[in-house]
Coordinates of C-alpha atoms in Angstrom, one line a residue:
Chain A
M4 CA -3.3 -32.4 33.8
S5 CA -1.1 -29.5 34.6
T6 CA -1.2 -26.1 32.6
N7 CA 2.3 -26.7 31.4
G8 CA 1.4 -30.1 30.1
E9 CA -1.6 -28.6 28.2
S10 CA 0.4 -26.0 26.7
R11 CA 3.1 -28.6 25.7
I12 CA 0.3 -30.7 24.1
G13 CA -1.2 -27.5 22.4
A14 CA 2.3 -26.5 21.1
A15 CA 2.8 -30.1 19.8
R16 CA -0.5 -30.0 18.0
E17 CA 0.3 -26.6 16.5
R18 CA 3.6 -28.0 15.0
A19 CA 1.9 -31.1 13.7
A20 CA -0.6 -28.9 12.1
T21 CA 2.0 -26.5 10.7
A22 CA 3.9 -29.8 9.4
K23 CA 0.6 -31.1 7.8
M24 CA 0.2 -27.6 6.0
F25 CA 3.8 -27.6 4.7
L26 CA 3.6 -31.0 3.4
A27 CA 0.2 -30.3 1.8
G28 CA 1.7 -27.1 0.4
G29 CA 4.8 -28.9 -1.1
A30 CA 2.4 -31.5 -2.6
V31 CA 0.4 -28.8 -4.2
G32 CA 3.7 -27.1 -5.4
I33 CA 4.8 -30.4 -7.0
F34 CA 1.3 -30.9 -8.4
G35 CA 1.2 -27.4 -9.7
V36 CA 4.4 -27.9 -11.7
V37 CA 3.2 -31.2 -13.0
L38 CA 0.0 -29.6 -13.8
A39 CA 1.7 -26.7 -15.6
L40 CA 3.8 -28.9 -17.7
A41 CA 0.8 -31.2 -18.6
R42 CA -1.5 -28.3 -19.5
T43 CA 1.0 -26.4 -21.7
S44 CA 3.6 -29.0 -22.5
H45 CA 5.0 -28.6 -25.9
H46 CA 7.5 -30.9 -27.6
A47 CA 8.5 -31.4 -31.1
S48 CA 6.5 -34.4 -31.6
A49 CA 3.2 -32.7 -30.8
Q50 CA 1.0 -32.5 -33.7
S51 CA -1.0 -29.5 -32.6
S52 CA 0.5 -26.3 -31.2
T53 CA -0.2 -24.7 -27.9
R54 CA -0.9 -21.0 -28.8
T55 CA -0.3 -18.8 -25.9
G56 CA 0.8 -15.6 -24.6
S57 CA 2.6 -12.4 -25.0
S58 CA 5.6 -10.5 -23.7
S59 CA 5.3 -7.4 -21.7
S60 CA 6.8 -5.4 -24.5
T61 CA 4.6 -6.7 -27.3
P62 CA 0.9 -5.4 -28.2
A63 CA -1.5 -8.1 -28.6
V64 CA 0.4 -10.8 -29.9
V65 CA -2.1 -13.6 -31.0
Q66 CA 0.3 -16.4 -32.0
Q67 CA 3.9 -16.7 -33.0
E68 CA 4.5 -20.3 -33.5
S69 CA 5.7 -20.9 -37.1
G70 CA 3.0 -23.5 -37.7
D71 CA 3.0 -24.7 -41.2
L72 CA 5.1 -23.1 -43.6
G73 CA 4.2 -21.1 -46.6
G74 CA 1.8 -18.2 -47.2
G75 CA 2.7 -14.6 -48.2
S76 CA 2.9 -13.5 -51.8
I77 CA 5.3 -12.2 -54.3
G78 CA 5.1 -10.7 -57.9
P79 CA 7.4 -8.9 -60.2
V80 CA 8.3 -5.3 -59.6
Q81 CA 6.5 -3.5 -62.2
P82 CA 7.6 -0.3 -63.7
G83 CA 6.6 2.7 -61.8
F84 CA 6.4 0.6 -58.5
A85 CA 5.7 3.2 -55.9
G86 CA 6.3 1.4 -52.7
P87 CA 9.3 1.2 -50.4
S88 CA 12.4 -0.6 -51.1
A89 CA 14.5 -2.9 -49.0
G90 CA 17.0 -5.8 -49.2
T91 CA 17.2 -9.2 -47.9
A92 CA 20.6 -10.2 -46.9
T93 CA 21.8 -13.6 -45.7
S94 CA 21.2 -14.3 -41.9
Chain B
M91 CA 4.8 6.7 -45.0
T92 CA 7.8 7.9 -43.1
G93 CA 11.4 7.2 -44.3
V94 CA 13.5 4.2 -43.4
R95 CA 15.2 4.4 -40.0
T96 CA 18.1 2.1 -38.9
F97 CA 19.7 0.9 -35.7
R98 CA 21.9 -1.8 -34.7
A99 CA 20.7 -4.9 -32.4
M100 CA 21.2 -8.4 -32.4
G101 CA 24.5 -8.1 -34.4
C102 CA 22.9 -6.7 -37.4
E103 CA 21.2 -3.7 -38.8
I104 CA 17.5 -3.1 -38.2
A105 CA 15.7 -1.3 -40.7
V106 CA 12.1 0.2 -40.0
A107 CA 9.9 2.1 -42.6
G108 CA 6.7 3.7 -41.7
A109 CA 7.3 4.1 -37.9
D110 CA 6.7 7.4 -36.1
E111 CA 9.0 8.3 -33.1
R112 CA 6.8 6.4 -30.7
A113 CA 6.8 3.2 -32.8
L114 CA 10.4 3.4 -33.4
A115 CA 11.2 3.9 -29.7
A116 CA 9.1 0.9 -29.0
I117 CA 10.7 -1.3 -31.8
R118 CA 14.1 -0.3 -30.5
R119 CA 13.3 -1.4 -26.9
L120 CA 11.7 -4.7 -28.2
F121 CA 15.0 -5.6 -30.1
E122 CA 17.1 -4.6 -27.0
E123 CA 15.0 -6.7 -24.7
R124 CA 15.2 -9.7 -27.0
E125 CA 19.0 -9.5 -27.4
A126 CA 19.4 -9.3 -23.5
T127 CA 17.3 -12.5 -23.1
F128 CA 18.5 -14.7 -25.9
S129 CA 22.1 -13.7 -26.3
R130 CA 24.3 -16.6 -26.5
F131 CA 27.2 -14.4 -25.8
R132 CA 26.1 -11.9 -23.1
P133 CA 26.9 -13.5 -19.6
D134 CA 23.9 -12.0 -18.1
S135 CA 21.3 -13.3 -20.6
E136 CA 18.5 -15.7 -19.6
L137 CA 19.5 -18.1 -22.2
R138 CA 23.0 -18.4 -20.8
R139 CA 21.6 -19.0 -17.3
V140 CA 19.3 -21.6 -18.7
N141 CA 21.9 -23.3 -20.5
A142 CA 24.3 -23.2 -17.5
S143 CA 21.8 -24.6 -15.1
P144 CA 22.7 -28.3 -13.7
Q145 CA 19.0 -28.7 -13.0
A146 CA 16.6 -30.7 -15.3
L147 CA 13.7 -28.5 -14.2
V148 CA 14.3 -24.8 -14.7
S149 CA 12.1 -21.6 -14.3
V150 CA 12.0 -19.3 -17.5
S151 CA 10.5 -16.3 -18.5
A152 CA 7.3 -16.3 -20.6
E153 CA 9.1 -14.8 -23.5
L154 CA 11.9 -17.6 -23.5
A155 CA 9.2 -20.3 -23.1
R156 CA 7.3 -18.8 -26.2
A157 CA 10.4 -18.8 -28.2
L158 CA 11.2 -22.3 -27.4
R159 CA 7.7 -23.4 -28.5
V160 CA 8.1 -21.6 -31.8
A161 CA 11.5 -23.4 -32.1
L162 CA 10.0 -26.8 -31.5
D163 CA 7.3 -25.9 -34.0
A164 CA 10.2 -25.1 -36.5
F165 CA 11.7 -28.6 -35.8
R166 CA 8.5 -30.2 -36.7
S167 CA 7.5 -28.0 -39.7
S168 CA 11.1 -28.3 -41.3
G169 CA 11.2 -32.2 -41.3
G170 CA 13.4 -32.2 -38.2
L171 CA 16.3 -30.1 -39.5
V172 CA 15.9 -26.8 -38.0
S173 CA 16.6 -27.6 -34.3
P174 CA 17.0 -25.6 -31.1
T175 CA 19.3 -28.3 -29.7
V176 CA 22.3 -27.6 -31.9
G177 CA 23.8 -25.0 -29.6
A178 CA 26.7 -27.1 -28.6
A179 CA 27.6 -28.1 -32.1
V180 CA 27.4 -24.4 -33.2
E181 CA 30.2 -23.6 -30.7
A182 CA 32.0 -26.8 -31.5
A183 CA 32.2 -25.5 -35.0
G184 CA 33.8 -22.2 -33.8
Y185 CA 30.9 -19.9 -33.3
D186 CA 31.4 -19.4 -29.6
R187 CA 31.6 -15.6 -29.3
D188 CA 30.1 -12.7 -31.1
F189 CA 30.8 -13.1 -34.7
S190 CA 32.8 -9.9 -34.9
Q191 CA 35.2 -11.3 -32.5
L192 CA 35.8 -14.7 -34.1
A193 CA 39.5 -15.7 -34.6
P194 CA 40.9 -15.2 -38.1
D195 CA 41.7 -19.1 -38.2
D196 CA 41.6 -21.9 -35.6
P197 CA 43.5 -24.9 -36.4
R198 CA 41.7 -27.2 -34.1
P199 CA 39.3 -29.8 -36.0
V200 CA 35.5 -29.5 -35.8
L201 CA 34.2 -32.8 -34.3
P202 CA 30.6 -33.8 -35.0
L203 CA 28.3 -33.3 -32.2
P204 CA 25.0 -35.0 -32.8
S205 CA 22.1 -33.0 -31.3
V206 CA 19.7 -33.9 -28.5
D207 CA 16.3 -35.1 -29.7
P208 CA 13.9 -32.2 -29.1
A209 CA 11.3 -34.7 -28.1
Q210 CA 13.1 -34.6 -24.7
I211 CA 12.2 -31.0 -24.1
L212 CA 9.1 -30.2 -22.3
V213 CA 8.1 -26.3 -21.9
G214 CA 5.2 -25.1 -20.0
E215 CA 4.1 -21.3 -19.6
R216 CA 7.1 -20.4 -17.3
I217 CA 9.0 -23.9 -16.7
L218 CA 11.3 -25.8 -18.9
R219 CA 12.3 -29.6 -18.5
R220 CA 15.3 -30.6 -20.5
P221 CA 18.3 -32.8 -20.2
P222 CA 20.9 -30.9 -18.1
G223 CA 23.8 -29.7 -20.3
L224 CA 21.7 -29.3 -23.4
V225 CA 22.8 -26.2 -25.1
L226 CA 19.6 -24.4 -26.5
D227 CA 20.3 -22.0 -29.4
L228 CA 17.1 -20.2 -30.3
N229 CA 19.0 -17.9 -32.8
G230 CA 17.2 -19.9 -35.5
V231 CA 13.9 -17.9 -34.6
V232 CA 14.4 -15.3 -32.1
K233 CA 15.1 -12.5 -34.7
A234 CA 12.3 -13.5 -37.0
I235 CA 9.9 -13.6 -34.1
A236 CA 11.2 -9.9 -33.0
V237 CA 10.7 -8.8 -36.6
D238 CA 6.9 -10.2 -36.5
D239 CA 6.3 -8.7 -33.2
A240 CA 7.6 -5.4 -34.2
T241 CA 5.5 -4.8 -37.3
R242 CA 2.6 -4.7 -34.7
F243 CA 3.9 -1.4 -33.3
L244 CA 3.8 0.1 -36.9
P245 CA 0.9 2.8 -37.0
G246 CA 0.2 2.3 -40.7
P247 CA 1.9 0.9 -43.7
G248 CA 5.5 0.0 -43.4
Y249 CA 7.9 -2.8 -42.8
V250 CA 10.6 -4.0 -40.3
S251 CA 13.8 -5.8 -41.4
A252 CA 16.5 -7.4 -39.2
G253 CA 19.6 -8.3 -41.2
G254 CA 17.4 -8.8 -44.4
D255 CA 14.6 -10.9 -42.7
L256 CA 11.8 -8.7 -43.6
A257 CA 8.0 -8.4 -42.6
A258 CA 5.8 -5.9 -44.4
R259 CA 2.4 -4.4 -43.4
G260 CA 0.0 -2.7 -45.5
T261 CA 2.1 -2.0 -48.4
P262 CA 4.1 -4.2 -51.1
V263 CA 7.9 -3.6 -50.7
A264 CA 10.3 -4.0 -53.6
V265 CA 12.9 -6.3 -52.3
T266 CA 16.4 -6.7 -53.6
L267 CA 17.7 -10.2 -53.5
P268 CA 21.2 -11.2 -52.6
D269 CA 22.3 -11.7 -56.2
G270 CA 20.9 -8.2 -57.1
D271 CA 17.5 -9.3 -58.6
R272 CA 14.3 -7.8 -57.3
V273 CA 10.9 -9.1 -56.3
A274 CA 7.8 -7.3 -55.0
L275 CA 6.7 -8.7 -51.7
E276 CA 3.0 -8.3 -51.8
S277 CA 2.1 -9.7 -48.4
G278 CA 3.8 -11.7 -45.7
A279 CA 7.5 -11.8 -45.1
V280 CA 10.8 -12.7 -46.8
A281 CA 13.7 -14.2 -45.2
T282 CA 17.2 -15.2 -46.7
S283 CA 19.4 -17.8 -45.0
G284 CA 22.8 -19.3 -46.0
T285 CA 26.6 -18.9 -45.6
A286 CA 27.2 -15.7 -47.5
T287 CA 27.7 -13.5 -44.5
R288 CA 28.2 -15.8 -41.3
S289 CA 31.0 -18.1 -42.1
W290 CA 34.4 -18.4 -40.7
P291 CA 37.7 -20.3 -41.4
R292 CA 38.4 -23.3 -39.0
A293 CA 40.8 -25.9 -39.5
G294 CA 41.5 -25.1 -43.1
A295 CA 37.9 -24.9 -44.1
L296 CA 35.0 -22.4 -44.2
R297 CA 32.4 -23.2 -41.5
H298 CA 28.9 -21.8 -40.9
H299 CA 26.2 -21.7 -38.4
L300 CA 23.7 -24.0 -40.1
I301 CA 24.1 -27.0 -38.4
D302 CA 22.7 -30.3 -39.8
P303 CA 21.3 -32.2 -36.6
R304 CA 21.8 -35.3 -38.3
T305 CA 25.7 -35.1 -38.4
G306 CA 26.1 -32.4 -35.8
L307 CA 28.3 -30.5 -38.3
P308 CA 27.8 -27.3 -40.4
A309 CA 25.6 -28.6 -43.2
A310 CA 27.1 -29.6 -46.5
S311 CA 24.8 -27.9 -48.9
P312 CA 24.9 -26.9 -52.5
W313 CA 23.5 -23.5 -51.8
T314 CA 24.9 -20.2 -50.7
T315 CA 21.7 -18.5 -50.1
V316 CA 18.0 -19.6 -49.8
T317 CA 15.4 -17.0 -50.0
A318 CA 11.8 -17.8 -48.9
I319 CA 8.5 -16.2 -48.5
G320 CA 6.2 -16.9 -45.7
R321 CA 3.0 -15.6 -43.9
T322 CA 5.2 -14.2 -41.1
C323 CA 8.9 -13.8 -40.9
V324 CA 9.2 -16.7 -38.6
A325 CA 7.7 -19.1 -41.2
A326 CA 9.9 -17.5 -44.1
D327 CA 13.1 -17.9 -41.8
V328 CA 12.3 -21.3 -40.9
A329 CA 11.6 -22.3 -44.6
A330 CA 14.7 -20.7 -45.8
K331 CA 16.9 -22.6 -43.2
A332 CA 15.1 -25.8 -44.2
G333 CA 15.7 -25.4 -47.9
F334 CA 19.2 -24.8 -47.1
L335 CA 19.5 -27.9 -44.9
H336 CA 17.6 -30.2 -47.1
G337 CA 20.3 -29.5 -49.7
H338 CA 19.6 -30.8 -53.2
D339 CA 16.1 -31.7 -52.3
G340 CA 15.5 -28.2 -50.9
P341 CA 13.5 -26.8 -53.9
E342 CA 11.2 -29.7 -54.3
W343 CA 10.8 -30.0 -50.6
L344 CA 9.7 -26.4 -50.1
D345 CA 7.3 -26.8 -53.0
E346 CA 5.7 -29.7 -51.1
Q347 CA 5.1 -27.3 -48.3
G348 CA 3.8 -24.7 -50.6
V349 CA 6.7 -22.2 -50.1
A350 CA 8.0 -20.0 -52.8
A351 CA 11.8 -20.1 -52.7
R352 CA 14.7 -19.2 -54.6
F353 CA 18.1 -20.8 -54.3
V354 CA 21.6 -19.6 -55.3
S355 CA 24.5 -22.1 -55.6
A356 CA 28.3 -21.4 -54.8
D357 CA 28.8 -21.1 -58.4
G358 CA 26.1 -18.5 -59.0
V359 CA 23.3 -20.7 -60.5
V360 CA 20.0 -19.7 -59.5
V361 CA 17.0 -22.1 -58.9
Q362 CA 13.5 -20.8 -58.4
N363 CA 11.1 -23.5 -57.2
G364 CA 7.7 -24.1 -58.9
C365 CA 5.7 -22.0 -56.3
W366 CA 8.1 -19.1 -56.8
N367 CA 7.8 -19.1 -60.6
R368 CA 3.9 -19.7 -60.5
S369 CA 3.5 -16.7 -57.9
L370 CA 5.4 -14.3 -60.4
E371 CA 3.7 -15.4 -63.5
R372 CA 0.2 -15.2 -61.9
R373 CA 0.9 -11.7 -60.9
A374 CA 2.5 -10.8 -64.1
A375 CA -0.6 -12.2 -66.0

């Protein structure tokens, strides 16, 4: 076989290898998307919540999902109340 | 504790007590970032980009994905009434620009726009799948999330309030309610939702932003304001909105969830649910 013939075969093999890598990469990419959704997917019918992440501007947020409602506590404002005051307006 | 400092963001006044200069700057930056991400009206916001995308699968920031997860949790915990899929209905009701820029009156009728079932939404760390054309509205939770996040910047006792949605840290706060009564918030957060502030005339009637996803229209509720207490500002705000949207059943429904809540009707009648009354009595004893 001539040198030119060998180089053409070599180039063809290289293109085939590149195409295989590309296809594999694409498959991995699609698989990655599916995996990302499957791992962390969260929709309204879910009974348990995925608790994740924080933003770059937020220090150490543990979780923010509303979860069950309730919690917090109130009492009457006693005479001599020394704490700060604020208002709650409609939002 | 340092005094109260205020600034404007997200279309309302933000009040911060107990922050030093560094904390105040961080809190201000947090609200500005959230507004830039979640605004329904800023053309360059991420939410606008997502809502405009014709693709079913879109890449989103971690912050938007997180807010959407909170909103989907809110849908579940509110009995399916606080929904992130009512964006198109809010716009159809006339709230399609910044509140300060709404027209004095618009004669066009408000047509019902049933919302998409949130079960059709899948959200990952940074990816979202939803029906193209769905107009997400995360305003139901974004402001409260920002309040909860902002309290973590406080170096000591204090509170953060955004338009009256307030979370306290390390100190009780005397909170004045919309009708002038006062209550001491000893822990957690308080939020008030209703039609007293954000309502506008449209086709001869007052409309508001609290959409009933069952009808696709502004909810017909007997309440003008609903104030609720929660572990976090998100929990309080979702509870207040749910109480409003559940209408006459709101007080009992929130009692079943263990939420202290106070309702004011259009004619000024005040209804405090059992959890609210018990909480006050227990503390007074």
